[in-house]
XYZ file of C-alpha atoms in Angstrom:
641
model
C 119.768 87.959 91.097
C 121.036 88.152 94.610
C 121.124 84.712 96.171
C 122.121 83.619 99.608
C 125.641 84.631 100.655
C 126.922 81.301 99.384
C 124.523 80.551 96.528
C 122.557 82.047 93.624
C 122.826 82.019 89.879
C 124.721 84.636 87.903
C 121.921 84.837 85.339
C 119.326 85.496 88.015
C 121.474 88.195 89.576
C 121.870 89.992 86.258
C 118.093 89.922 85.698
C 117.438 91.453 89.102
C 120.204 94.038 88.818
C 118.983 95.125 85.394
C 115.456 95.498 86.728
C 116.713 97.663 89.569
C 118.891 99.756 87.262
C 115.994 100.402 84.906
C 113.886 101.365 87.912
C 116.061 104.303 89.001
C 114.221 107.539 88.300
C 116.123 110.626 89.309
C 115.602 114.331 89.352
C 117.805 116.238 86.938
C 121.354 116.208 88.306
C 124.245 118.664 88.238
C 127.642 118.314 86.612
C 130.553 117.693 88.969
C 134.339 117.547 88.856
C 134.330 113.983 90.182
C 135.137 111.206 87.725
C 134.882 107.431 87.681
C 138.022 106.365 85.805
C 138.840 102.866 84.632
C 142.531 102.302 83.916
C 144.173 99.657 81.796
C 145.741 96.847 83.792
C 149.336 98.050 83.500
C 148.578 101.642 84.473
C 146.871 101.230 87.824
C 149.975 102.052 89.866
C 150.127 105.415 88.091
C 146.643 106.529 89.149
C 147.744 109.357 91.483
C 150.295 110.669 89.004
C 147.719 110.537 86.218
C 145.139 112.400 88.318
C 147.466 115.265 89.257
C 148.790 115.464 85.709
C 145.286 116.169 84.457
C 144.333 118.746 87.082
C 142.805 116.580 89.813
C 143.853 116.517 93.461
C 144.329 112.755 93.609
C 142.854 109.347 92.834
C 141.358 106.800 95.214
C 141.129 103.119 94.255
C 137.579 101.758 94.496
C 136.954 98.417 96.163
C 134.183 97.454 93.760
C 135.087 96.574 90.150
C 138.424 96.032 88.424
C 140.714 98.996 87.746
C 138.227 101.608 88.974
C 139.401 104.890 90.544
C 137.755 108.012 91.901
C 139.471 111.138 90.504
C 138.511 114.048 92.744
C 139.305 117.788 92.818
C 141.113 119.837 95.467
C 137.872 121.534 96.517
C 135.147 118.863 96.639
C 132.363 121.448 97.032
C 132.770 122.995 93.574
C 130.786 122.047 90.515
C 132.340 121.384 87.143
C 133.964 124.321 85.355
C 134.949 124.754 81.714
C 138.546 124.078 82.727
C 137.649 120.779 84.367
C 135.700 119.791 81.250
C 138.888 120.276 79.238
C 140.818 118.229 81.815
C 138.348 115.411 81.374
C 138.664 115.490 77.593
C 142.461 115.269 77.806
C 142.192 112.476 80.357
C 139.874 110.516 78.097
C 142.513 110.559 75.337
C 145.318 109.328 77.602
C 146.508 105.856 76.473
C 146.457 104.580 80.062
C 142.740 105.307 80.420
C 140.138 102.752 79.420
C 137.008 104.714 80.284
C 135.872 107.932 82.028
C 132.402 108.553 83.494
C 131.506 111.950 84.919
C 129.692 111.716 88.244
C 126.308 113.409 88.294
C 125.475 115.318 91.465
C 122.111 114.582 93.073
C 120.304 115.329 96.297
C 120.332 113.284 99.507
C 118.849 114.609 102.734
C 119.317 113.748 106.391
C 116.154 112.304 107.868
C 114.446 113.440 111.016
C 116.506 116.601 111.520
C 113.879 118.596 113.370
C 113.438 120.195 116.767
C 110.883 119.054 119.350
C 110.053 121.222 122.260
C 109.490 96.860 136.658
C 113.117 96.141 135.376
C 116.092 96.954 137.489
C 119.018 98.286 135.500
C 121.436 100.569 137.280
C 123.349 103.046 135.150
C 125.258 106.082 136.341
C 124.707 108.010 133.110
C 122.638 111.160 133.812
C 120.291 110.834 130.805
C 119.660 107.111 131.204
C 116.377 107.579 133.089
C 115.185 109.790 130.227
C 115.913 107.173 127.557
C 112.333 105.913 127.540
C 112.905 103.935 124.320
C 115.318 101.689 126.268
C 113.177 101.233 129.374
C 109.763 102.924 129.301
C 108.341 103.512 132.763
C 105.962 106.229 131.564
C 108.485 109.064 131.218
C 107.377 112.141 129.245
C 103.733 110.962 129.178
C 104.761 107.678 127.538
C 103.226 104.228 127.788
C 104.981 101.982 130.334
C 106.465 98.854 128.778
C 106.554 100.296 125.251
C 110.283 100.048 124.537
C 112.975 97.985 122.805
C 113.251 95.501 125.687
C 117.023 95.981 125.790
C 117.136 95.305 129.522
C 116.415 91.614 128.926
C 119.197 91.386 126.336
C 121.645 93.150 128.671
C 120.727 90.862 131.562
C 121.482 87.886 129.317
C 124.979 89.353 128.895
C 124.714 90.882 125.399
C 125.915 94.455 124.974
C 127.269 94.495 121.400
C 130.816 93.441 122.221
C 132.855 92.541 119.136
C 130.404 94.121 116.675
C 131.141 97.233 114.572
C 128.348 99.534 113.395
C 129.073 102.196 110.779
C 127.109 105.446 110.794
C 126.935 106.726 107.225
C 126.180 110.395 107.779
C 127.717 113.870 108.188
C 130.530 112.681 110.444
C 131.032 111.687 114.075
C 132.504 113.686 116.920
C 134.881 110.839 117.776
C 136.489 112.951 120.501
C 133.218 112.961 122.453
C 133.919 111.407 125.877
C 130.876 109.139 125.563
C 131.997 107.801 122.154
C 135.796 107.900 122.205
C 136.292 104.540 123.952
C 134.050 102.757 121.428
C 135.234 104.566 118.307
C 136.716 102.321 115.600
C 139.168 104.601 113.808
C 140.445 101.862 111.516
C 136.974 101.307 110.052
C 136.203 105.019 109.629
C 136.652 107.284 106.621
C 135.683 110.703 105.307
C 134.422 110.395 101.725
C 133.459 114.079 101.641
C 137.067 115.199 102.212
C 138.860 111.975 101.202
C 140.787 111.438 104.422
C 140.555 109.053 107.412
C 139.113 111.646 109.831
C 135.302 111.900 109.612
C 134.968 114.802 112.058
C 131.863 116.955 111.418
C 132.352 120.317 109.713
C 131.466 123.210 112.007
C 128.363 125.285 111.314
C 126.804 127.927 113.548
C 123.501 126.045 113.695
C 125.152 122.687 114.526
C 123.505 121.205 111.440
C 126.219 118.553 111.247
C 125.300 116.996 114.584
C 123.165 114.347 112.866
C 125.773 111.569 112.693
C 127.053 112.150 116.234
C 123.532 111.845 117.596
C 122.943 108.616 115.679
C 126.277 107.192 116.885
C 125.361 107.795 120.520
C 122.137 105.848 120.178
C 124.144 102.772 119.171
C 127.433 102.914 121.060
C 127.438 105.526 123.822
C 129.438 104.015 126.708
C 127.709 102.905 129.886
C 128.363 103.872 133.507
C 130.728 106.758 132.799
C 128.519 109.558 134.148
C 128.227 111.105 130.671
C 125.023 111.604 128.640
C 123.101 108.330 128.184
C 123.664 104.734 127.146
C 123.786 103.157 123.691
C 121.503 100.255 122.783
C 124.686 98.205 122.236
C 126.947 100.129 124.609
C 129.968 97.850 124.173
C 129.831 97.818 120.367
C 132.325 99.686 118.217
C 131.115 102.578 116.090
C 132.710 103.700 112.825
C 132.162 107.070 111.219
C 131.616 107.273 107.462
C 131.314 110.953 106.557
C 129.567 111.167 103.191
C 126.591 113.554 103.465
C 128.323 116.891 103.907
C 128.731 118.248 100.397
C 126.402 120.219 98.122
C 125.542 117.120 96.100
C 125.740 113.347 96.292
C 127.430 111.139 93.695
C 127.161 107.463 92.882
C 130.854 106.981 93.718
C 130.484 108.454 97.214
C 127.401 106.364 98.012
C 128.924 103.157 96.646
C 132.231 103.788 98.434
C 130.426 104.372 101.735
C 128.241 101.294 101.453
C 131.229 99.094 100.559
C 133.779 100.526 103.001
C 135.621 97.746 104.871
C 132.848 95.120 104.594
C 134.946 92.489 106.376
C 135.316 94.721 109.451
C 131.991 96.562 109.544
C 129.000 94.352 110.411
C 126.132 96.833 110.184
C 125.701 100.017 108.139
C 123.131 102.510 109.446
C 121.705 105.106 107.044
C 119.359 107.874 108.185
C 119.078 109.616 104.832
C 117.692 109.173 101.338
C 115.978 110.980 98.468
C 114.079 114.166 99.282
C 110.988 113.507 101.429
C 108.877 116.065 99.555
C 106.073 113.730 98.505
C 106.844 114.032 94.811
C 110.277 112.421 94.352
C 110.753 108.911 92.980
C 114.418 108.020 93.309
C 116.820 105.285 94.319
C 120.400 104.027 94.167
C 122.410 104.345 90.957
C 124.456 101.682 89.183
C 127.618 101.647 91.342
C 125.649 101.789 94.594
C 123.431 98.903 93.510
C 126.502 96.874 92.631
C 128.191 97.759 95.943
C 125.074 96.809 97.909
C 124.755 93.514 96.025
C 128.422 92.780 96.723
C 127.844 93.653 100.371
C 125.032 91.164 100.966
C 126.832 88.447 98.998
C 130.432 88.929 100.122
C 130.444 91.112 103.261
C 131.213 89.689 106.722
C 133.028 86.704 105.238
C 130.089 85.774 103.013
C 127.402 86.155 105.685
C 126.421 89.504 104.195
C 126.602 93.135 105.283
C 123.513 94.340 107.127
C 122.071 97.609 105.809
C 119.617 99.438 108.077
C 117.615 102.246 106.481
C 115.328 104.944 107.870
C 112.037 104.610 106.022
C 111.463 108.342 105.509
C 109.987 111.495 106.993
C 107.479 112.546 104.318
C 104.469 111.767 106.497
C 101.089 111.046 104.946
C 102.121 113.025 101.850
C 104.713 110.448 100.823
C 105.103 106.690 100.329
C 108.392 104.975 101.178
C 107.934 102.524 98.294
C 108.974 105.483 96.109
C 112.370 105.433 97.867
C 114.575 102.810 96.233
C 116.828 102.532 99.304
C 114.133 101.941 101.928
C 112.213 99.607 99.588
C 115.240 97.520 98.602
C 115.248 93.811 99.490
C 118.852 94.235 100.590
C 118.040 96.751 103.325
C 116.030 96.522 106.527
C 113.657 99.477 106.408
C 112.786 100.847 109.843
C 109.899 103.166 110.728
C 109.229 104.834 114.060
C 106.633 105.054 116.795
C 106.395 107.673 119.527
C 106.512 107.033 123.254
C 102.765 106.431 123.635
C 102.559 103.967 120.736
C 101.096 106.236 118.081
C 102.594 107.015 114.712
C 104.799 110.077 114.417
C 103.330 112.781 112.180
C 106.318 112.487 109.815
C 106.125 108.673 109.431
C 105.806 107.411 105.885
C 103.922 104.178 105.368
C 104.615 101.486 102.781
C 104.482 97.746 102.275
C 108.280 97.356 102.286
C 108.820 98.483 105.922
C 109.972 95.504 107.968
C 109.842 96.762 111.561
C 109.849 99.827 113.815
C 111.700 101.384 116.702
C 111.123 104.760 118.402
C 111.439 108.476 117.917
C 110.231 111.674 119.573
C 106.726 112.215 120.970
C 104.084 114.463 119.434
C 103.741 116.619 122.530
C 106.157 119.451 123.190
C 107.509 117.709 126.243
C 111.242 118.531 126.302
C 111.982 114.987 127.465
C 109.925 113.211 124.784
C 112.782 113.263 122.281
C 115.592 110.746 121.926
C 118.402 111.345 124.428
C 121.874 110.902 122.967
C 125.309 112.428 122.371
C 125.719 115.783 120.646
C 128.593 117.742 119.134
C 131.609 118.934 121.117
C 131.040 116.730 124.174
C 127.448 117.822 124.701
C 124.276 115.800 125.221
C 120.785 116.312 123.807
C 117.198 115.280 124.468
C 116.039 116.465 121.063
C 117.064 113.892 118.498
C 114.061 112.902 116.379
C 112.567 111.515 113.159
C 113.122 108.135 111.537
C 116.770 109.231 111.716
C 116.586 108.247 115.369
C 114.816 104.976 114.589
C 117.403 103.405 112.262
C 120.386 103.567 114.694
C 118.268 102.031 117.456
C 117.591 99.106 115.126
C 121.301 98.864 114.289
C 121.999 98.620 118.019
C 119.473 95.806 118.473
C 120.999 93.935 115.526
C 124.450 94.344 117.093
C 123.156 92.574 120.226
C 121.837 89.738 118.044
C 125.147 89.354 116.184
C 127.026 89.148 119.476
C 124.609 86.386 120.526
C 125.223 84.565 117.226
C 128.059 85.849 114.993
C 127.021 83.408 112.237
C 123.804 85.288 111.450
C 123.460 86.175 107.759
C 121.820 89.306 106.383
C 118.727 87.224 105.621
C 118.723 85.666 109.083
C 118.476 89.191 110.489
C 115.421 89.913 108.347
C 113.734 86.668 109.405
C 114.497 87.377 113.058
C 113.033 90.875 112.698
C 109.816 89.440 111.262
C 109.511 86.691 113.870
C 110.430 88.573 117.051
C 109.016 92.077 116.456
C 105.919 92.765 118.541
C 102.721 94.714 118.132
C 103.103 95.613 121.813
C 100.966 98.740 122.320
C 101.531 100.305 118.908
C 98.405 101.730 117.307
C 97.808 103.345 113.949
C 94.642 105.390 113.386
C 94.715 104.784 109.615
C 95.999 101.244 108.981
C 94.672 98.275 110.931
C 96.785 95.409 112.217
C 96.208 92.302 110.106
C 97.505 88.750 109.815
C 98.912 87.328 106.621
C 98.249 83.848 105.230
C 100.536 82.118 107.759
C 99.349 84.135 110.750
C 102.137 86.725 110.997
C 100.731 90.010 112.297
C 101.700 93.178 110.425
C 100.753 96.799 109.920
C 101.163 98.907 106.764
C 103.077 101.573 108.708
C 104.820 99.688 111.534
C 105.742 96.557 109.554
C 105.845 93.513 111.844
C 105.970 95.683 114.960
C 108.552 97.122 117.317
C 111.905 95.341 117.606
C 112.286 93.251 120.754
C 115.969 93.013 121.726
C 115.411 90.381 124.402
C 113.313 88.200 122.124
C 115.765 88.587 119.247
C 118.889 87.596 121.181
C 117.140 84.586 122.706
C 116.028 83.359 119.288
C 119.436 84.204 117.791
C 121.254 81.921 120.219
C 119.432 78.852 118.872
C 119.019 80.074 115.289
C 119.934 77.928 112.311
C 120.826 79.713 109.075
C 117.828 79.980 106.768
C 117.763 77.794 103.638
C 119.068 78.863 100.239
C 117.205 81.683 98.544
C 115.671 81.393 95.084
C 114.110 83.845 92.649
C 111.217 83.229 90.297
C 109.755 85.530 87.657
C 106.171 84.423 88.249
C 104.655 86.105 85.224
C 104.468 89.323 83.266
C 101.695 91.334 81.612
C 102.974 93.667 78.896
C 99.694 94.770 77.293
C 98.615 98.409 77.628
C 95.612 98.916 79.916
C 93.932 102.303 80.176
C 93.332 103.584 83.699
C 90.642 106.185 84.388
C 89.118 107.754 87.470
C 86.149 105.744 88.662
C 87.253 102.560 86.868
C 89.932 100.434 88.491
C 92.023 98.107 86.364
C 92.150 94.548 87.700
C 94.887 92.247 86.396
C 95.714 88.691 87.436
C 98.783 86.490 87.200
C 98.375 82.797 87.903
C 101.647 81.176 88.872
C 103.099 77.871 90.002
C 106.064 79.831 91.459
C 108.462 77.952 89.133
C 107.492 74.598 90.648
C 109.418 71.740 89.076
C 112.350 74.007 88.293
C 115.555 74.640 90.221
C 114.343 78.111 91.269
C 111.001 77.023 92.750
C 109.867 79.369 95.550
C 107.639 77.732 98.169
C 108.018 80.114 101.134
C 108.058 83.817 100.367
C 110.421 86.446 101.666
C 110.172 89.530 99.424
C 107.772 90.074 96.535
C 108.362 92.724 93.875
C 105.842 94.102 91.439
C 107.856 95.745 88.657
C 105.469 98.320 87.206
C 105.491 100.726 84.272
C 102.598 103.184 84.386
C 101.980 106.758 83.242
C 99.323 109.114 84.527
C 97.992 112.620 83.996
C 98.767 113.058 87.715
C 101.140 110.470 89.203
C 100.321 111.430 92.783
C 96.690 110.265 92.455
C 97.664 106.730 91.439
C 97.054 103.891 93.886
C 98.224 100.286 93.472
C 97.108 97.288 95.516
C 98.206 93.664 95.156
C 96.573 90.596 96.715
C 98.386 87.282 97.197
C 96.883 83.808 96.626
C 96.549 83.532 100.414
C 94.400 86.715 100.410
C 96.959 89.112 101.899
C 96.425 92.584 100.474
C 99.439 94.895 100.120
C 99.081 98.601 99.407
C 102.014 99.050 97.032
C 101.404 102.741 96.328
C 99.220 105.183 98.241
C 98.080 108.597 97.075
C 100.764 111.300 97.197
C 98.868 114.618 97.016
C 101.988 116.711 96.258
C 103.125 114.673 93.245
C 102.009 116.505 90.077
C 104.130 114.523 87.630
C 102.405 113.969 84.276
C 105.392 112.856 82.169
C 107.714 110.358 83.857
C 105.317 108.130 85.789
C 106.912 104.899 87.002
C 109.288 103.160 84.597
C 109.957 99.532 85.588
C 109.785 100.578 89.234
C 110.060 97.624 91.678
C 107.333 98.133 94.294
C 108.110 95.749 97.147
C 106.028 94.089 99.835
C 107.166 92.144 102.889
C 103.596 91.497 104.075
C 103.361 88.070 102.433
C 106.396 86.743 104.338
C 106.242 82.953 104.734
C 103.262 82.499 102.414
C 102.879 79.955 99.611
C 102.976 82.053 96.409
C 101.309 79.479 94.169
C 97.961 80.563 92.791
C 96.405 83.770 91.542
C 97.868 87.198 92.277
C 95.629 90.217 91.684
C 96.758 93.780 90.978
C 94.361 96.698 91.279
C 95.319 100.083 89.802
C 93.186 103.202 90.099
C 93.025 106.871 90.963
C 92.146 108.589 94.200
C 91.601 112.341 94.259
C 89.211 115.189 93.547
C 89.975 115.684 89.853
C 89.396 113.092 87.099
C 92.651 111.514 85.864
C 93.698 109.084 83.162
C 96.726 106.889 82.590
C 98.122 103.747 81.035
C 99.458 100.647 82.773
C 102.073 99.183 80.424
C 103.744 96.447 82.469
C 103.350 94.346 85.572
C 106.065 91.759 86.213
C 105.747 89.668 89.364
C 109.041 88.611 90.991
C 109.059 86.140 93.888
C 111.994 85.726 96.281
C 112.143 83.049 98.933
C 113.055 79.502 99.894
C 112.009 75.953 99.105
C 112.000 74.896 102.740
C 111.462 76.764 105.983
C 110.474 74.477 108.876
C 109.775 77.273 111.322
C 107.116 78.665 108.977
C 105.372 75.276 109.084
C 105.385 75.519 112.866
C 103.951 79.047 112.727
C 101.143 77.814 110.456
C 100.348 74.958 112.851
C 100.329 77.350 115.818
C 98.136 79.801 113.921
C 95.641 77.123 112.894
C 95.583 75.859 116.467
C 94.845 79.366 117.759
C 92.093 79.778 115.164
C 90.540 76.474 116.181
C 90.806 77.441 119.849
C 89.276 80.875 119.255
C 86.382 79.309 117.312
C 85.900 76.833 120.132
C 85.871 79.709 122.642
C 83.363 81.583 120.454
C 81.068 78.521 120.395
C 81.401 78.149 124.169
C 80.544 81.840 124.621
C 77.506 81.460 122.341
C 76.441 78.374 124.325
C 76.869 80.232 127.619
C 74.807 83.140 126.287
C 72.083 80.748 125.065
C 71.969 79.026 128.462
C 71.802 82.412 130.191
C 68.936 83.531 127.937
C 67.042 80.289 128.640
C 67.493 80.683 132.378
C 66.264 84.279 132.266
C 63.259 83.182 130.226
C 62.383 80.426 132.707
C 62.771 82.785 135.667
C 60.530 85.404 134.091
C 57.831 82.772 133.402
C 57.987 81.456 136.968
C 57.640 84.971 138.321
């Protein structure tokens, strides 16, 4: 399993990786002319020659794995032909080749690509006053004070200097006058065209403006009289062009995620599997390996930070069915609009860690996210959770400048501890407190990121203790599930107490589930911790008609039990919700706990929480006493009269 950047057992890592690999459930892919080729040790210098000899344009050495190369065609947009199949067969027989794996093409979509019709900070940029998510004074019918609190971080002197954020997307207009001075060319690459120039491909509808808009949110320069200001306006931005082709491959995703991990600090991804409410999909083998390498080896062992948009499927989807957003190795970010409500496209799930902002519901032309656009232009119309993830990346860049020693896990802890409920409100899911008093919401996670609060805590932060992993228990018996009758299962665990991998303070919890149903979309799964925190692992997805695949060893994840003591009885509840009667079979529930053996700040949170509870009860008693006295006085007065 994945340990801390400096620790962890190889056996544990293999167990976790295998569980994740088994969990990947993909739609049927397409054949491509892209190959993963492993060469024998003495033949690696001949990779280019070998590729051209067998009909490929060239070969690119992969940074993950020994002797691995990407053999790619001249025209990367074409699918596999009969001729390329013959080329592959000849290549496979070449004595220099150890193994050949054809890359399957699959779908990845940009998120949020849709149209929408008292702090003193002086900026000359014309759109700055319209960037309500930076400083909200009530612009575009918004709620004053509901913002990222970047002004406090800026006033403390943190602007992202020395930090590089990579935008993994459809390219960046690096010639844009608001981005050019902060563009990191050395850390950029085009994996769609296999060259160092990730400039967006032109289309009449400007569809490839997605990455440029995201880049501006993070690193648009300040005080240059152009467009607006980035959250971390002195940070460097790298462009990783990897979305602009008719299909995605495991090689392209893994290459993007692992590109220059000692230079790039933060990777921002505003894309994922199709948000159609019926897809269950996640990263493939190479991408999982690259992501694991990133958190263990990136940034000199402190770990690469992966920021992911949680999804735009709205109430029809559940982001726990997205293996990228629900990964423990990513920070999944949802969005709120400028008055604190949920956006109509927001997906909810128990793996979301925190939120930032996106466009408003009203057709106010200034309610969108103001940022850079293609060909030197500016826009007020960036939207979706696509807009939310880069804002989070910008906040994290401020925190890293404040403390360059922060690990990938430190960033997750800081997000949990400093995010605020502020004035966020969700009509469906109530705000609740977990067993140690941390306030969370099923859609917003632990609240909206607070840049000022995060940099202040970062300055004094001590790296969190070593991380451990415990398989708390597993139920393999088949249990029939029917409409009207929920299946209740329990696992009693000591969280591996007495062993080297004892987990006392939780970070992530995974419920690895295998279940089939006559209609997968009507399934609901809840899990309750020993400290009585209930996580909705899977909500109803009304568009999911699957009756064959179900969920096969799928790792549903919750972050809601953060900081809790996992020892005791865990309860899983599986049932159906919908108009038609359904049936199914729950075949496996494996409970995996991830966390630490010591976490002093959690102890302090518990003490503070208990103190607040005691104080609130005392105030309740005093109020009851006051009311009783008032009633007695009224009674006496009425008798005297």
